[in-house]
Coordinates of N, CA and C in Angstrom, one line a residue:
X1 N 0.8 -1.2 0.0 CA 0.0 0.0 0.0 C 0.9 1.2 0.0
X2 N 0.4 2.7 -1.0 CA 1.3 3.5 -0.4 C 1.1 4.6 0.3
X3 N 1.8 5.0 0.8 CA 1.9 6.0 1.8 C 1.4 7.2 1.4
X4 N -0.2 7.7 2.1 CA -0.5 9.1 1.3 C -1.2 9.8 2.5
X5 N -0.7 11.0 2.2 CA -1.5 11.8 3.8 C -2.9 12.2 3.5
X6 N -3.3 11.6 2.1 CA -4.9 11.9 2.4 C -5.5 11.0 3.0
X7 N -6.7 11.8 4.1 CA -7.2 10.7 4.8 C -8.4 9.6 3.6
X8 N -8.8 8.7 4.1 CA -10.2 8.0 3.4 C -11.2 9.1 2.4
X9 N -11.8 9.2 4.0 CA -12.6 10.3 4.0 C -12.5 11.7 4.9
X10 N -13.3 12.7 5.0 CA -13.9 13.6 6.1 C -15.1 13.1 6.9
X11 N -15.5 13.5 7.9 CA -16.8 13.4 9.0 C -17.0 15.1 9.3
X12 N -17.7 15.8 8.6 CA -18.1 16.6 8.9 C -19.2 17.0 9.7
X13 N -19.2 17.8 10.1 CA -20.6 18.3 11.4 C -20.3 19.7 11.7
X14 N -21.6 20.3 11.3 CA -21.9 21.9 11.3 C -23.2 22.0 12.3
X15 N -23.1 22.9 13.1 CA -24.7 22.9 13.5 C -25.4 24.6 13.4
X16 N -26.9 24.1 13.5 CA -27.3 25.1 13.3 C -27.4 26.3 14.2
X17 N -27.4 27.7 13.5 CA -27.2 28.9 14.6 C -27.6 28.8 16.1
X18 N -27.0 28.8 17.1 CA -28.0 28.7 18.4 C -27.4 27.1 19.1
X19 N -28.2 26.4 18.4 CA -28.3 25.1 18.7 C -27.3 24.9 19.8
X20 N -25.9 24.8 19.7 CA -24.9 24.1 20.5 C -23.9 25.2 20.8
X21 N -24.3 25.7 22.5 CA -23.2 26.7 22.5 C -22.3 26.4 23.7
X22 N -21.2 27.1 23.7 CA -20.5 26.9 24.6 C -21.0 26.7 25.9
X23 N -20.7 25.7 26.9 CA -21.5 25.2 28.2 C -22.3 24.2 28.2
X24 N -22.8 23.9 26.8 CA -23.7 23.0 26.5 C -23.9 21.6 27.2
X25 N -25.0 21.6 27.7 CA -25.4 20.6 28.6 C -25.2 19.1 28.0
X26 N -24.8 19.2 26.5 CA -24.6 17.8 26.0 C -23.0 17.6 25.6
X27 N -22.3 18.5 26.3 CA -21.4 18.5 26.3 C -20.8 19.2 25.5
X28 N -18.8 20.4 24.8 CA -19.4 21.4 24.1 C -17.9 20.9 23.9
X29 N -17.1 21.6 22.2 CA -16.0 21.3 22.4 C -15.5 22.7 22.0
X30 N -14.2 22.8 22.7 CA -13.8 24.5 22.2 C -11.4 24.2 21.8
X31 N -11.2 24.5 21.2 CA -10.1 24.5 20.5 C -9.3 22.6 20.6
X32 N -10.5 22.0 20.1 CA -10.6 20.4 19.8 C -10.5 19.9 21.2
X33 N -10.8 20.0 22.2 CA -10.8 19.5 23.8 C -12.3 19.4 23.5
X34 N -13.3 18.5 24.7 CA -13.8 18.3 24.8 C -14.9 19.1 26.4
X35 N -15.3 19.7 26.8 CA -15.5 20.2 28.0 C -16.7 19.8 28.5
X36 N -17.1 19.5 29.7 CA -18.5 19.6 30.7 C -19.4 20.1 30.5
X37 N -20.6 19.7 30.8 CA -21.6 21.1 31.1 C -21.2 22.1 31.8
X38 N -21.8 23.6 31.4 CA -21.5 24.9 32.6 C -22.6 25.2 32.5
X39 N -23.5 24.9 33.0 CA -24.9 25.8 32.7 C -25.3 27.3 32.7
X40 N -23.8 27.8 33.4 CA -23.8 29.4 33.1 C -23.5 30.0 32.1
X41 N -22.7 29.5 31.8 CA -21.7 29.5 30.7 C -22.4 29.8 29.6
X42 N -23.3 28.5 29.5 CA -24.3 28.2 28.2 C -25.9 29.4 28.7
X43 N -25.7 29.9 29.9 CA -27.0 30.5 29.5 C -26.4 32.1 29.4
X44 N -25.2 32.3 29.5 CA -24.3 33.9 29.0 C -24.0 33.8 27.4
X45 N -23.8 32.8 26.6 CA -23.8 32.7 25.2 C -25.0 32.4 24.6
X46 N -26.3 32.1 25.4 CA -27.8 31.9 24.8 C -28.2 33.6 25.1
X47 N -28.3 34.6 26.1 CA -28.5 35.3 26.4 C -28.0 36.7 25.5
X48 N -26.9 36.1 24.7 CA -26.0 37.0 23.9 C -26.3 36.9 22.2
X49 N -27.1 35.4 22.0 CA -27.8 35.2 20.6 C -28.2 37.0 19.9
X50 N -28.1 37.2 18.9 CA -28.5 38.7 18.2 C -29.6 37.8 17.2
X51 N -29.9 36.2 16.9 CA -31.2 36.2 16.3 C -31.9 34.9 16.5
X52 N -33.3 34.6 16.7 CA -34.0 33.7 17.3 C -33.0 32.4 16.7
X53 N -33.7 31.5 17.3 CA -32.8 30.6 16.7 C -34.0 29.4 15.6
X54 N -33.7 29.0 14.3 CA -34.4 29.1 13.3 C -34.0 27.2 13.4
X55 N -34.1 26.4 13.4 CA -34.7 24.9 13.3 C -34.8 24.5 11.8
X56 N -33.9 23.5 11.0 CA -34.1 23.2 9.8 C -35.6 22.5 9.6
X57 N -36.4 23.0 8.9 CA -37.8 22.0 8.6 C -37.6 21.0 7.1
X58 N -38.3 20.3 7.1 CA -38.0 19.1 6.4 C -37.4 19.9 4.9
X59 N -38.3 20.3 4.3 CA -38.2 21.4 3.0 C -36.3 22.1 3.3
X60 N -36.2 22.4 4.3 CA -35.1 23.1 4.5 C -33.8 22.3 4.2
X61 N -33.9 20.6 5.2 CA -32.8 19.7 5.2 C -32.9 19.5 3.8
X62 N -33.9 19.6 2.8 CA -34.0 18.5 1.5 C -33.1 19.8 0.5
X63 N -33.3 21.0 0.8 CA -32.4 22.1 0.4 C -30.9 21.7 0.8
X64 N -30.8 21.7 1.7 CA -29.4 21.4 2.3 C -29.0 20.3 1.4
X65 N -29.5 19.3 1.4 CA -28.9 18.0 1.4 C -28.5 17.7 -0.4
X66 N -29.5 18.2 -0.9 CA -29.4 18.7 -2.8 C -28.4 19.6 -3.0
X67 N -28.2 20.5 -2.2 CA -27.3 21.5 -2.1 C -25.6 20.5 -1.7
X68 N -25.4 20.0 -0.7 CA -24.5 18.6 -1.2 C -24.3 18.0 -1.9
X69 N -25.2 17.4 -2.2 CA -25.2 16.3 -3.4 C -24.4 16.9 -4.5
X70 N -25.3 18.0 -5.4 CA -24.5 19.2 -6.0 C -23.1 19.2 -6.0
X71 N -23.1 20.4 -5.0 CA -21.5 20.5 -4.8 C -20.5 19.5 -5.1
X72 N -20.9 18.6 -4.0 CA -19.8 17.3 -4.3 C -19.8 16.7 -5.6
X73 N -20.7 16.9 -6.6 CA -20.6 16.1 -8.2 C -19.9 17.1 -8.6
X74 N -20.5 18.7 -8.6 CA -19.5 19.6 -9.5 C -18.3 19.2 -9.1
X75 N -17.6 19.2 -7.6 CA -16.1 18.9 -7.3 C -15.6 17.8 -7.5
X76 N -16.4 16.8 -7.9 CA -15.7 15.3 -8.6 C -15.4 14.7 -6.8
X77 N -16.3 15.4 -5.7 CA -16.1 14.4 -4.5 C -17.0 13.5 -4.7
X78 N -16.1 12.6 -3.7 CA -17.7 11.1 -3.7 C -18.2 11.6 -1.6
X79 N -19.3 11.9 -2.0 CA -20.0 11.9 -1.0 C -20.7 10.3 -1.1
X80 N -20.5 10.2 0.5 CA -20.8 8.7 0.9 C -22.2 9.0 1.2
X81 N -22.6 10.5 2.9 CA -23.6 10.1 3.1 C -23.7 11.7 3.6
X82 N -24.6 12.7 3.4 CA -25.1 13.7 3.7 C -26.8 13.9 4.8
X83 N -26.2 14.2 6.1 CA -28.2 13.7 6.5 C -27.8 15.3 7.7
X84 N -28.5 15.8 6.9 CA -29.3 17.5 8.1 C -30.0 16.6 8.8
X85 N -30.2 17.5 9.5 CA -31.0 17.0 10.8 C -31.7 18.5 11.2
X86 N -32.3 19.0 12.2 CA -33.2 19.8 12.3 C -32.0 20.6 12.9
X87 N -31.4 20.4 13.8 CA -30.2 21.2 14.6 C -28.8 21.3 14.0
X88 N -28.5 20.1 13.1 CA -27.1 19.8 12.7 C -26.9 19.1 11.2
X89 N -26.0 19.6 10.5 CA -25.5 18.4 9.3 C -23.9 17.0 9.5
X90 N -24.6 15.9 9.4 CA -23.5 15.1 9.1 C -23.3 14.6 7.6
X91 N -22.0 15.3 7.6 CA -21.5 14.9 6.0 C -20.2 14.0 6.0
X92 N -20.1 12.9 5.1 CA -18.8 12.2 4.8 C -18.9 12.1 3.3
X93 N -17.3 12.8 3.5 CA -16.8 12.8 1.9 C -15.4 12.6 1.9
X94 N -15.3 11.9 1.0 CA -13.6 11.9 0.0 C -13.7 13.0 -1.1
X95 N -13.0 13.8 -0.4 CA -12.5 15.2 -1.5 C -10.5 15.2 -1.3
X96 N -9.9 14.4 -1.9 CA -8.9 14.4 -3.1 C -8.2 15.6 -3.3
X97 N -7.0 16.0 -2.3 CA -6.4 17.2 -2.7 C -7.1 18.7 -2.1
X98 N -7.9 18.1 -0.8 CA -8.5 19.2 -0.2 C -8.6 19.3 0.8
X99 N -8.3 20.4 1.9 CA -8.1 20.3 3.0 C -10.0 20.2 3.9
X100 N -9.8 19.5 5.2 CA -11.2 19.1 5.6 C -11.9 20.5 6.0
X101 N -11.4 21.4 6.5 CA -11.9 22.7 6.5 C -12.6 23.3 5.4
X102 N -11.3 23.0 4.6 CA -11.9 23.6 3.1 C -13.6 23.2 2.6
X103 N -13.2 21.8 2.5 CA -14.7 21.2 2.1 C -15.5 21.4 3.6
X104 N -15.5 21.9 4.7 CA -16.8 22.3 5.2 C -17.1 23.6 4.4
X105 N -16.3 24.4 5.1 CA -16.7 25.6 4.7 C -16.7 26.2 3.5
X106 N -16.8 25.2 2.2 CA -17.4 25.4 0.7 C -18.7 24.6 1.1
X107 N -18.9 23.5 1.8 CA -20.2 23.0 1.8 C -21.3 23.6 2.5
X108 N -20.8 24.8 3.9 CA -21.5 25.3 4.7 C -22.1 26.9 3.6
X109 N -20.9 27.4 3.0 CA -21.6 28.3 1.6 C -22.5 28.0 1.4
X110 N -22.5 27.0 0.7 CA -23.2 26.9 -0.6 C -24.8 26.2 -0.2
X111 N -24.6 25.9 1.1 CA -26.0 25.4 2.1 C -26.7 26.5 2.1
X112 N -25.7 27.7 2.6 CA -26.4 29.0 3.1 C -27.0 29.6 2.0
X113 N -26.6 29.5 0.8 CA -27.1 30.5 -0.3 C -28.2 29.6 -0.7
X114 N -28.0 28.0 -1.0 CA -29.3 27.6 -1.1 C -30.1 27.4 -0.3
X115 N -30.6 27.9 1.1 CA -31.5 28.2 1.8 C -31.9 29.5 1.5
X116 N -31.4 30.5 1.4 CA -31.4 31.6 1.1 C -32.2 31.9 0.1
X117 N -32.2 31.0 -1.0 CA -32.8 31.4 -2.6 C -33.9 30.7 -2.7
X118 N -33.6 29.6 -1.9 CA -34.9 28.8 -2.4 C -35.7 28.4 -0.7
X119 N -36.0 29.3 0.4 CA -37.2 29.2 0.9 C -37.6 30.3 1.3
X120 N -38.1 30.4 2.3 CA -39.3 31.5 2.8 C -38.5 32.8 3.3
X121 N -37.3 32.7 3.2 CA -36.9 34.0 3.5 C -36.2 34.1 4.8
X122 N -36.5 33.0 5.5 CA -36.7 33.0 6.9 C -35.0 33.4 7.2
X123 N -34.0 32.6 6.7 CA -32.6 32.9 6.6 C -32.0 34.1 6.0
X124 N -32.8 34.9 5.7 CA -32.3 36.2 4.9 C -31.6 37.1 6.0
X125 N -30.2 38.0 5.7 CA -29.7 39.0 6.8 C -29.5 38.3 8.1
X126 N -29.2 36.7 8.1 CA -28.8 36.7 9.7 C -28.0 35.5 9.8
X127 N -27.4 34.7 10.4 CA -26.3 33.3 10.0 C -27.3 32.0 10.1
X128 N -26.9 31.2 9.3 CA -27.8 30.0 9.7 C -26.9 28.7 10.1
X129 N -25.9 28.7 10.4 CA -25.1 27.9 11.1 C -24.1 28.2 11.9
X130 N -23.3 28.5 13.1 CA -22.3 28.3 13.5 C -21.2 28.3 13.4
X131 N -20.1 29.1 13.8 CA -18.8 29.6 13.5 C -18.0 27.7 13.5
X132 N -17.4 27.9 12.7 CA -16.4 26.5 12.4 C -17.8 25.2 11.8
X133 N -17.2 24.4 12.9 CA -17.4 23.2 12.8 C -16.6 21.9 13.2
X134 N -17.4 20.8 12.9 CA -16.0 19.6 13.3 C -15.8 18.8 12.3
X135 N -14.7 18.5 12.2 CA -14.2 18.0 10.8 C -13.0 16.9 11.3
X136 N -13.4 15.6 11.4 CA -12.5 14.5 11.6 C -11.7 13.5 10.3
X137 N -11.0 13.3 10.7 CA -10.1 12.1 9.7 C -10.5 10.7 9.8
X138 N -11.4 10.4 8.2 CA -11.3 9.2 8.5 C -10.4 8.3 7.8
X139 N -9.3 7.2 8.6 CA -8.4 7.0 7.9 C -8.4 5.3 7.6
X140 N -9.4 4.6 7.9 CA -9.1 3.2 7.9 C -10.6 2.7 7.5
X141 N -10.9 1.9 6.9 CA -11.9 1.2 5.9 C -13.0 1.1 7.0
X142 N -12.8 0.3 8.2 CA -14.0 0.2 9.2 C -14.2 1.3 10.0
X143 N -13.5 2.6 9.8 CA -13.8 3.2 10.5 C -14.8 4.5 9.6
X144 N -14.1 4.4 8.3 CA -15.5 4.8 7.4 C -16.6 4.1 7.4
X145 N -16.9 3.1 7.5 CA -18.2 2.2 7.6 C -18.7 2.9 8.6
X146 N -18.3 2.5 10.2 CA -18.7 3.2 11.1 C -19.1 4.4 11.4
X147 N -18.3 5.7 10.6 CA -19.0 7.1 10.5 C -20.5 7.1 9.3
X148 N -20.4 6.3 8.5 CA -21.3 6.6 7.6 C -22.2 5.5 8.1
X149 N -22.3 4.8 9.2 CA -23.4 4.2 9.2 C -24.0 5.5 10.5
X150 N -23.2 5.7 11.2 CA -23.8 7.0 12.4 C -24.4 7.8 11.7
X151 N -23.6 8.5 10.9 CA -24.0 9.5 10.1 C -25.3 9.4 9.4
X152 N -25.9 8.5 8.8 CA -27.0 8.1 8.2 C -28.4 7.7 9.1
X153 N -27.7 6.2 9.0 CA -28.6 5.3 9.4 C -29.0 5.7 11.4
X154 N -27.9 5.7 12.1 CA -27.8 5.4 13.4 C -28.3 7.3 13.9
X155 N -28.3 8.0 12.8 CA -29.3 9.6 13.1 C -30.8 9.4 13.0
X156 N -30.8 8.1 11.9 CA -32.5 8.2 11.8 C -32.8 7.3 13.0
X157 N -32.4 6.7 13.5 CA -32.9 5.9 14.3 C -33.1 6.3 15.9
X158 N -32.0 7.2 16.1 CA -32.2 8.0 17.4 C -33.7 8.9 17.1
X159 N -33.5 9.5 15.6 CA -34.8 10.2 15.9 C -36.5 9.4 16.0
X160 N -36.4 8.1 16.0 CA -37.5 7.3 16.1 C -38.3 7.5 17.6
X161 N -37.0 7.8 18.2 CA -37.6 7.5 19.4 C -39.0 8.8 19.8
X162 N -38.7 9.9 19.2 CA -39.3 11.3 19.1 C -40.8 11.0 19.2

């Protein structure tokens, strides 16, 4: 086999404005560490929001997720598995010669402008996701299996329980 510093794939994860802030009672991560609940913490960066916080509705994720699909064909990436969720996107892709930052934040664009164009306005003048994101390396065959089955299948199934 030979030796190449591209990973497999990416595991991408953006979430939506609001949703997950510092202190977060589900736990929150800040310069790749992982941290506690603060519940103060999280209610001085909820308190400091400048705009309600807006929930992807189905119409919204199916924008998002065409809005992937897209992108990744025009870039000649193979997207494995793209699934928004109401609060968050998980995306895995093999993008070839690109750094994993890169491909969020060309994928988090181009989300925003197609929300933007094609629904109700609701995203107009204000952010609809989240500064950064998380962007992991996936580097070994089962462990792409394992993100793209979470990423997909193991999101729909948590939301069953709803």
């Amino acid at each position: 086999m030979e030796f190449t510093n591209e990973p497999l794939a990416y595991f991408i994860t953006w979430s939506v404005y609001g949703t997950f802030l510092h202190g977060d009672r589900r736990w929150w991560k800040q310069n790749g560490a992982t941290h506690p609940p603060r519940p103060l913490l999280e209610k001085w960066h909820r308190d400091r929001l400048k705009h309600p916080i807006v929930l992807l509705s189905e119409s919204h994720r199916e924008i998002v997720k065409t809005t992937i699909e897209e992108h990744c064909a025009h870039r000649n990436w193979k997207l494995w598995v793209a699934n928004p969720r109401t609060n968050h996107v998980h995306v895995v892709v093999t993008a070839v010669g690109y750094k994993g930052v890169t491909v969020r934040d060309q994928l988090k664009a181009n989300c925003t402008r197609g929300l933007r164009i094609g629904t109700d306005n609701v995203f107009d003048d204000r952010p609809v996701w989240t500064t950064r994101g998380d962007v992991a390396l996936v580097t070994s065959e089962s462990e792409l299996e394992r993100v793209v089955e979470y990423a997909g299948e193991a999101q729909e199934r948590m939301d069953r329980g709803k």
